[in-house]
mmCIF file of C-alpha atoms and ligand atoms in Angstrom:
data_model
loop_
_atom_site.group_PDB
_atom_site.id
_atom_site.type_symbol
_atom_site.label_atom_id
_atom_site.label_comp_id
_atom_site.label_asym_id
_atom_site.label_seq_id
_atom_site.Cartn_x
_atom_site.Cartn_y
_atom_site.Cartn_z
ATOM 1 C CA MET A 1 -17.591 2.571 17.606
ATOM 2 C CA LEU A 2 -15.082 3.209 14.597
ATOM 3 C CA LYS A 3 -13.384 5.679 16.998
ATOM 4 C CA ASP A 4 -12.794 2.697 19.432
ATOM 5 C CA HIS A 5 -11.551 0.323 16.747
ATOM 6 C CA LEU A 6 -9.275 3.168 15.399
ATOM 7 C CA LYS A 7 -8.094 3.827 19.068
ATOM 8 C CA GLN A 8 -7.271 0.014 19.489
ATOM 9 C CA VAL A 9 -5.216 -0.132 16.222
ATOM 10 C CA GLU A 10 -3.354 3.041 17.196
ATOM 11 C CA ASP A 11 -2.399 1.609 20.619
ATOM 12 C CA ASN A 12 -1.240 -1.628 19.049
ATOM 13 C CA ILE A 13 0.786 0.216 16.667
ATOM 14 C CA ALA A 14 2.251 2.205 19.433
ATOM 15 C CA LYS A 15 3.235 -1.027 21.540
ATOM 16 C CA ALA A 16 4.691 -2.655 18.436
ATOM 17 C CA CYS A 17 6.985 0.220 17.618
ATOM 18 C CA ALA A 18 8.036 0.379 21.293
ATOM 19 C CA ARG A 19 8.819 -3.418 21.310
ATOM 20 C CA ALA A 20 10.854 -2.790 18.187
ATOM 21 C CA GLY A 21 12.713 0.321 19.520
ATOM 22 C CA ARG A 22 11.047 2.412 16.673
ATOM 23 C CA ASP A 23 9.525 5.988 16.787
ATOM 24 C CA ARG A 24 5.885 6.036 16.074
ATOM 25 C CA SER A 25 6.473 8.548 13.296
ATOM 26 C CA GLU A 26 8.216 6.058 11.413
ATOM 27 C CA VAL A 27 5.059 4.061 10.645
ATOM 28 C CA THR A 28 2.012 5.481 8.698
ATOM 29 C CA LEU A 29 -1.277 3.814 9.104
ATOM 30 C CA ILE A 30 -3.324 3.478 5.853
ATOM 31 C CA ALA A 31 -7.059 2.939 6.569
ATOM 32 C CA VAL A 32 -8.198 0.530 3.749
ATOM 33 C CA SER A 33 -11.687 1.817 3.286
ATOM 34 C CA LYS A 34 -12.551 -0.416 0.194
ATOM 35 C CA THR A 35 -16.473 -1.258 -0.131
ATOM 36 C CA LYS A 36 -17.055 1.077 2.841
ATOM 37 C CA PRO A 37 -19.322 3.887 2.438
ATOM 38 C CA VAL A 38 -18.186 7.658 2.464
ATOM 39 C CA GLU A 39 -19.765 8.171 5.788
ATOM 40 C CA MET A 40 -17.584 5.653 7.621
ATOM 41 C CA LEU A 41 -14.459 7.422 5.978
ATOM 42 C CA GLN A 42 -15.685 10.755 7.139
ATOM 43 C CA GLU A 43 -16.119 9.388 10.590
ATOM 44 C CA ILE A 44 -12.542 8.150 10.511
ATOM 45 C CA TYR A 45 -11.393 11.307 8.892
ATOM 46 C CA ASP A 46 -12.955 13.513 11.734
ATOM 47 C CA GLU A 47 -10.547 11.551 14.159
ATOM 48 C CA GLY A 48 -7.662 12.750 12.320
ATOM 49 C CA VAL A 49 -6.942 9.942 9.718
ATOM 50 C CA ARG A 50 -5.864 11.486 6.329
ATOM 51 C CA THR A 51 -4.423 8.212 4.673
ATOM 52 C CA PHE A 52 -6.754 6.007 2.692
ATOM 53 C CA GLY A 53 -6.289 2.812 0.860
ATOM 54 C CA GLU A 54 -8.333 1.567 -2.022
ATOM 55 C CA ASN A 55 -8.249 -1.240 -4.446
ATOM 56 C CA LYS A 56 -10.247 -0.038 -7.464
ATOM 57 C CA VAL A 57 -9.727 2.862 -9.497
ATOM 58 C CA GLN A 58 -13.567 3.739 -9.671
ATOM 59 C CA GLU A 59 -13.894 3.657 -6.045
ATOM 60 C CA ILE A 60 -11.112 6.072 -5.568
ATOM 61 C CA CYS A 61 -12.434 8.488 -8.113
ATOM 62 C CA GLU A 62 -15.655 8.428 -6.463
ATOM 63 C CA LYS A 63 -14.587 8.962 -2.968
ATOM 64 C CA TYR A 64 -12.109 11.561 -4.104
ATOM 65 C CA GLU A 65 -14.974 13.848 -5.285
ATOM 66 C CA GLN A 66 -16.982 13.491 -2.079
ATOM 67 C CA LEU A 67 -14.543 13.859 0.713
ATOM 68 C CA PRO A 68 -12.165 16.657 1.725
ATOM 69 C CA ARG A 69 -9.189 17.267 -0.436
ATOM 70 C CA ASP A 70 -6.433 16.931 2.039
ATOM 71 C CA ILE A 71 -6.907 13.234 1.969
ATOM 72 C CA GLU A 72 -3.898 10.964 0.614
ATOM 73 C CA TRP A 73 -5.389 8.391 -1.425
ATOM 74 C CA HIS A 74 -3.299 4.886 -1.973
ATOM 75 C CA MET A 75 -3.718 2.677 -4.751
ATOM 76 C CA ILE A 76 -3.199 -0.702 -3.061
ATOM 77 C CA GLY A 77 -5.104 -3.085 -5.643
ATOM 78 C CA HIS A 78 -3.991 -4.509 -8.829
ATOM 79 C CA LEU A 79 -4.090 -1.717 -11.526
ATOM 80 C CA GLN A 80 -4.989 -2.388 -15.093
ATOM 81 C CA ARG A 81 -3.014 -0.387 -17.655
ATOM 82 C CA ASN A 82 -6.227 1.164 -19.325
ATOM 83 C CA LYS A 83 -7.190 2.676 -15.782
ATOM 84 C CA VAL A 84 -3.887 4.655 -14.998
ATOM 85 C CA LYS A 85 -4.925 7.534 -16.722
ATOM 86 C CA GLN A 86 -7.977 8.253 -14.100
ATOM 87 C CA VAL A 87 -5.990 7.722 -10.995
ATOM 88 C CA ILE A 88 -2.773 9.244 -11.890
ATOM 89 C CA ASP A 89 -3.536 12.731 -10.667
ATOM 90 C CA LYS A 90 -5.678 11.248 -7.681
ATOM 91 C CA ALA A 91 -3.466 8.818 -5.845
ATOM 92 C CA ALA A 92 -0.619 9.782 -3.630
ATOM 93 C CA LEU A 93 1.093 6.552 -4.076
ATOM 94 C CA ILE A 94 0.582 3.387 -6.152
ATOM 95 C CA HIS A 95 1.430 0.329 -4.265
ATOM 96 C CA SER A 96 1.056 -2.215 -6.917
ATOM 97 C CA VAL A 97 3.147 -1.889 -9.737
ATOM 98 C CA ASP A 98 4.414 -5.504 -10.544
ATOM 99 C CA SER A 99 5.341 -5.362 -14.486
ATOM 100 C CA TYR A 100 7.374 -2.991 -16.689
ATOM 101 C CA ARG A 101 4.439 -2.538 -19.000
ATOM 102 C CA LEU A 102 2.316 -1.166 -16.215
ATOM 103 C CA ALA A 103 5.100 1.293 -15.111
ATOM 104 C CA GLN A 104 5.621 2.479 -18.713
ATOM 105 C CA GLU A 105 1.837 3.412 -18.901
ATOM 106 C CA ILE A 106 2.317 5.222 -15.645
ATOM 107 C CA SER A 107 5.161 6.950 -16.687
ATOM 108 C CA VAL A 108 3.422 7.974 -19.927
ATOM 109 C CA GLN A 109 0.423 9.544 -18.274
ATOM 110 C CA ALA A 110 2.386 10.987 -15.629
ATOM 111 C CA GLN A 111 4.260 12.985 -18.378
ATOM 112 C CA LYS A 112 0.856 14.125 -19.940
ATOM 113 C CA LYS A 113 0.099 15.581 -16.397
ATOM 114 C CA ASN A 114 3.570 16.915 -15.986
ATOM 115 C CA LEU A 115 3.931 15.269 -12.559
ATOM 116 C CA CYS A 116 6.189 12.566 -11.018
ATOM 117 C CA MET A 117 4.515 9.628 -9.598
ATOM 118 C CA PRO A 118 5.768 7.731 -6.528
ATOM 119 C CA ILE A 119 5.370 4.034 -6.920
ATOM 120 C CA LEU A 120 6.003 0.864 -5.003
ATOM 121 C CA ILE A 121 6.889 -2.453 -6.408
ATOM 122 C CA GLU A 122 4.740 -5.248 -5.249
ATOM 123 C CA VAL A 123 6.605 -8.385 -4.461
ATOM 124 C CA ASN A 124 4.739 -11.736 -4.080
ATOM 125 C CA ILE A 125 7.119 -12.760 -1.203
ATOM 126 C CA ALA A 126 5.517 -16.115 -0.506
ATOM 127 C CA GLN A 127 5.349 -17.054 -4.336
ATOM 128 C CA GLU A 128 1.384 -17.907 -3.975
ATOM 129 C CA GLU A 129 -0.009 -18.553 -7.175
ATOM 130 C CA SER A 130 -3.294 -16.585 -6.269
ATOM 131 C CA LYS A 131 -1.336 -13.281 -5.886
ATOM 132 C CA PHE A 132 -0.123 -10.715 -7.845
ATOM 133 C CA GLY A 133 3.501 -9.120 -7.457
ATOM 134 C CA ILE A 134 6.767 -10.096 -8.988
ATOM 135 C CA PHE A 135 8.970 -13.056 -7.236
ATOM 136 C CA ALA A 136 11.861 -11.809 -5.024
ATOM 137 C CA ASP A 137 14.480 -13.333 -7.481
ATOM 138 C CA ASP A 138 13.126 -10.996 -10.298
ATOM 139 C CA THR A 139 12.660 -7.752 -8.282
ATOM 140 C CA ILE A 140 16.180 -6.418 -8.714
ATOM 141 C CA GLN A 141 16.175 -6.424 -12.466
ATOM 142 C CA LEU A 142 12.603 -5.258 -12.772
ATOM 143 C CA VAL A 143 13.429 -2.033 -10.270
ATOM 144 C CA GLU A 144 16.279 -1.310 -12.382
ATOM 145 C CA GLU A 145 14.339 -1.377 -15.714
ATOM 146 C CA ILE A 146 11.448 0.769 -14.285
ATOM 147 C CA ALA A 147 13.936 3.249 -12.553
ATOM 148 C CA ALA A 148 15.173 4.325 -16.019
ATOM 149 C CA LEU A 149 11.580 5.503 -16.913
ATOM 150 C CA PRO A 150 10.917 9.378 -16.729
ATOM 151 C CA ASN A 151 8.327 10.798 -14.487
ATOM 152 C CA LEU A 152 8.094 8.189 -11.742
ATOM 153 C CA GLU A 153 10.023 7.511 -8.597
ATOM 154 C CA ILE A 154 10.403 4.098 -6.860
ATOM 155 C CA LYS A 155 9.901 4.858 -3.124
ATOM 156 C CA GLY A 156 10.128 1.125 -2.128
ATOM 157 C CA LEU A 157 8.281 -2.343 -1.945
ATOM 158 C CA MET A 158 4.783 -3.487 -0.952
ATOM 159 C CA THR A 159 3.778 -7.191 -0.124
ATOM 160 C CA ILE A 160 0.516 -8.994 0.780
ATOM 161 C CA ALA A 161 1.698 -11.797 3.022
ATOM 162 C CA PRO A 162 -0.213 -15.042 3.141
ATOM 163 C CA PHE A 163 -3.561 -15.320 4.956
ATOM 164 C CA VAL A 164 -2.403 -17.179 8.190
ATOM 165 C CA THR A 165 -4.136 -17.421 11.573
ATOM 166 C CA ASP A 166 -0.923 -17.111 13.351
ATOM 167 C CA PRO A 167 0.796 -13.813 12.483
ATOM 168 C CA GLU A 168 4.227 -15.290 13.581
ATOM 169 C CA GLU A 169 3.911 -17.484 10.533
ATOM 170 C CA ASN A 170 4.518 -14.234 8.480
ATOM 171 C CA ARG A 171 7.662 -12.910 10.277
ATOM 172 C CA THR A 172 9.914 -14.739 7.788
ATOM 173 C CA TYR A 173 8.519 -13.259 4.818
ATOM 174 C CA PHE A 174 8.544 -9.668 6.326
ATOM 175 C CA ARG A 175 12.411 -10.160 7.208
ATOM 176 C CA GLN A 176 12.879 -11.529 3.682
ATOM 177 C CA ILE A 177 11.260 -8.464 2.043
ATOM 178 C CA LYS A 178 13.085 -5.843 4.466
ATOM 179 C CA GLN A 179 16.305 -7.792 3.619
ATOM 180 C CA LEU A 180 15.253 -7.222 -0.226
ATOM 181 C CA SER A 181 15.013 -3.603 0.396
ATOM 182 C CA VAL A 182 18.255 -3.148 2.064
ATOM 183 C CA ASP A 183 19.921 -4.995 -0.795
ATOM 184 C CA ILE A 184 18.358 -2.825 -3.562
ATOM 185 C CA LYS A 185 18.841 0.447 -1.502
ATOM 186 C CA ASN A 186 22.720 -0.491 -1.310
ATOM 187 C CA LYS A 187 22.629 -0.574 -5.095
ATOM 188 C CA ASN A 188 22.065 3.149 -5.210
ATOM 189 C CA ILE A 189 20.106 3.279 -8.266
ATOM 190 C CA ASP A 190 18.912 6.752 -9.665
ATOM 191 C CA ASN A 191 15.264 7.227 -8.813
ATOM 192 C CA VAL A 192 15.030 4.620 -6.257
ATOM 193 C CA SER A 193 14.888 5.282 -2.511
ATOM 194 C CA MET A 194 13.614 2.259 -0.781
ATOM 195 C CA ASP A 195 12.350 4.344 2.128
ATOM 196 C CA VAL A 196 8.912 2.953 1.937
ATOM 197 C CA LEU A 197 8.088 -0.783 3.059
ATOM 198 C CA SER A 198 4.233 -1.544 2.753
ATOM 199 C CA MET A 199 3.416 -4.610 4.528
ATOM 200 C CA GLY A 200 0.950 -6.005 7.343
ATOM 201 C CA MET A 201 -2.797 -5.970 7.486
ATOM 202 C CA THR A 202 -5.264 -6.320 9.969
ATOM 203 C CA GLY A 203 -4.136 -10.039 10.821
ATOM 204 C CA ASP A 204 -0.025 -9.329 11.134
ATOM 205 C CA TYR A 205 0.401 -5.471 11.173
ATOM 206 C CA GLU A 206 2.160 -5.825 14.449
ATOM 207 C CA VAL A 207 4.621 -8.200 13.221
ATOM 208 C CA ALA A 208 5.338 -6.204 10.151
ATOM 209 C CA ILE A 209 5.982 -3.034 12.155
ATOM 210 C CA GLU A 210 8.411 -5.239 14.376
ATOM 211 C CA GLU A 211 10.107 -6.257 11.071
ATOM 212 C CA GLY A 212 10.311 -2.744 9.554
ATOM 213 C CA ALA A 213 7.207 -1.962 7.920
ATOM 214 C CA THR A 214 6.887 1.833 7.263
ATOM 215 C CA MET A 215 3.121 1.445 6.019
ATOM 216 C CA VAL A 216 0.537 -0.737 7.578
ATOM 217 C CA ARG A 217 -2.682 -1.162 5.432
ATOM 218 C CA VAL A 218 -5.519 -1.866 8.064
ATOM 219 C CA GLY A 219 -8.970 -2.413 7.061
ATOM 220 C CA THR A 220 -11.180 -4.906 8.802
ATOM 221 C CA GLY A 221 -9.292 -3.690 12.197
ATOM 222 C CA ILE A 222 -10.898 -0.288 11.688
ATOM 223 C CA PHE A 223 -13.850 -0.594 9.590
ATOM 224 C CA GLY A 224 -15.063 -4.190 10.545
ATOM 225 C CA ALA A 225 -15.753 -6.883 8.070
ATOM 226 C CA ARG A 226 -16.306 -6.241 4.380
ATOM 227 C CA ASN A 227 -19.588 -7.429 3.049
ATOM 228 C CA TYR A 228 -18.969 -7.883 -0.776
ATOM 229 C CA ALA A 229 -22.564 -8.838 -1.412
ATOM 230 C CA ASN A 230 -23.969 -5.338 -0.552
ATOM 231 C CA LYS A 231 -21.671 -3.767 -2.976
HETATM 232 C C1 LIG B 301 -7.990 -5.287 1.611
HETATM 233 C C2 LIG B 301 -6.689 -5.171 1.706
HETATM 234 C C3 LIG B 301 -5.914 -4.752 2.967
HETATM 235 C C4 LIG B 301 -6.610 -4.762 4.302
HETATM 236 O O1 LIG B 301 -6.921 -6.117 4.786
HETATM 237 P P1 LIG B 301 -7.486 -6.172 6.082
HETATM 238 O O2 LIG B 301 -7.333 -7.646 6.414
HETATM 239 O O3 LIG B 301 -9.034 -5.740 6.078
HETATM 240 O O4 LIG B 301 -6.915 -5.186 7.187
HETATM 241 C C5 LIG B 301 -4.552 -4.567 2.821
HETATM 242 N N1 LIG B 301 -4.018 -4.545 1.714
HETATM 243 C C6 LIG B 301 -4.496 -4.826 0.421
HETATM 244 C C7 LIG B 301 -3.720 -4.764 -0.775
HETATM 245 C C8 LIG B 301 -5.712 -4.988 0.314
HETATM 246 O O5 LIG B 301 -6.491 -5.316 -0.799
#
């Protein structure tokens, strides 16, 4: 069953890439496995998926211990500073950096482990009160400040678009953040590459790919609906 869902998502990604004249290799599918048991992750792993997204540090740490080591774990949820220490050597990429203080803690912990941590800056592109992330207008300044910290590397931007029934409604937001990433890239800031644009979820990943996403984060579309009550 999961295999069929995955096939469908893969098929949709390939078609969106074709529509946009992009190569399939430009887009990474992140299987968002939060709340799902390791058996389900293993099933998708057996189909070749190696990139998983989680939004809780504890869940990454538990699943990290139980599943094969060639998995790339992406931290996509809000990250508290006191939990950075636990996740710093397990996550391949932290998508959710939205303050200087958080970046500073990542830098400190990365120095202790003698590694260079790749991060994305989370942008609240639609300025929704319910969401984390920095506003677009403040992003360039924050990028410049964070880029000066040692042992981290800003790889790009991430956004969670509004929850909509028609994904076309989010196209304008995806365009805005793509433009923002181009503007930042053109500033040629040290330690800042803007190669990654993490946007698009189950409801809107095809539109996101058409507008330049290089990582899409798909949960429900692969694993089915989440039941938080059972957690
Ligand atoms: C849960 C989550 C997703 C996946 O959402 P779906 O709608 O299930 O695809 C993507 N990104 C983030 C940050 C999430 O927390």
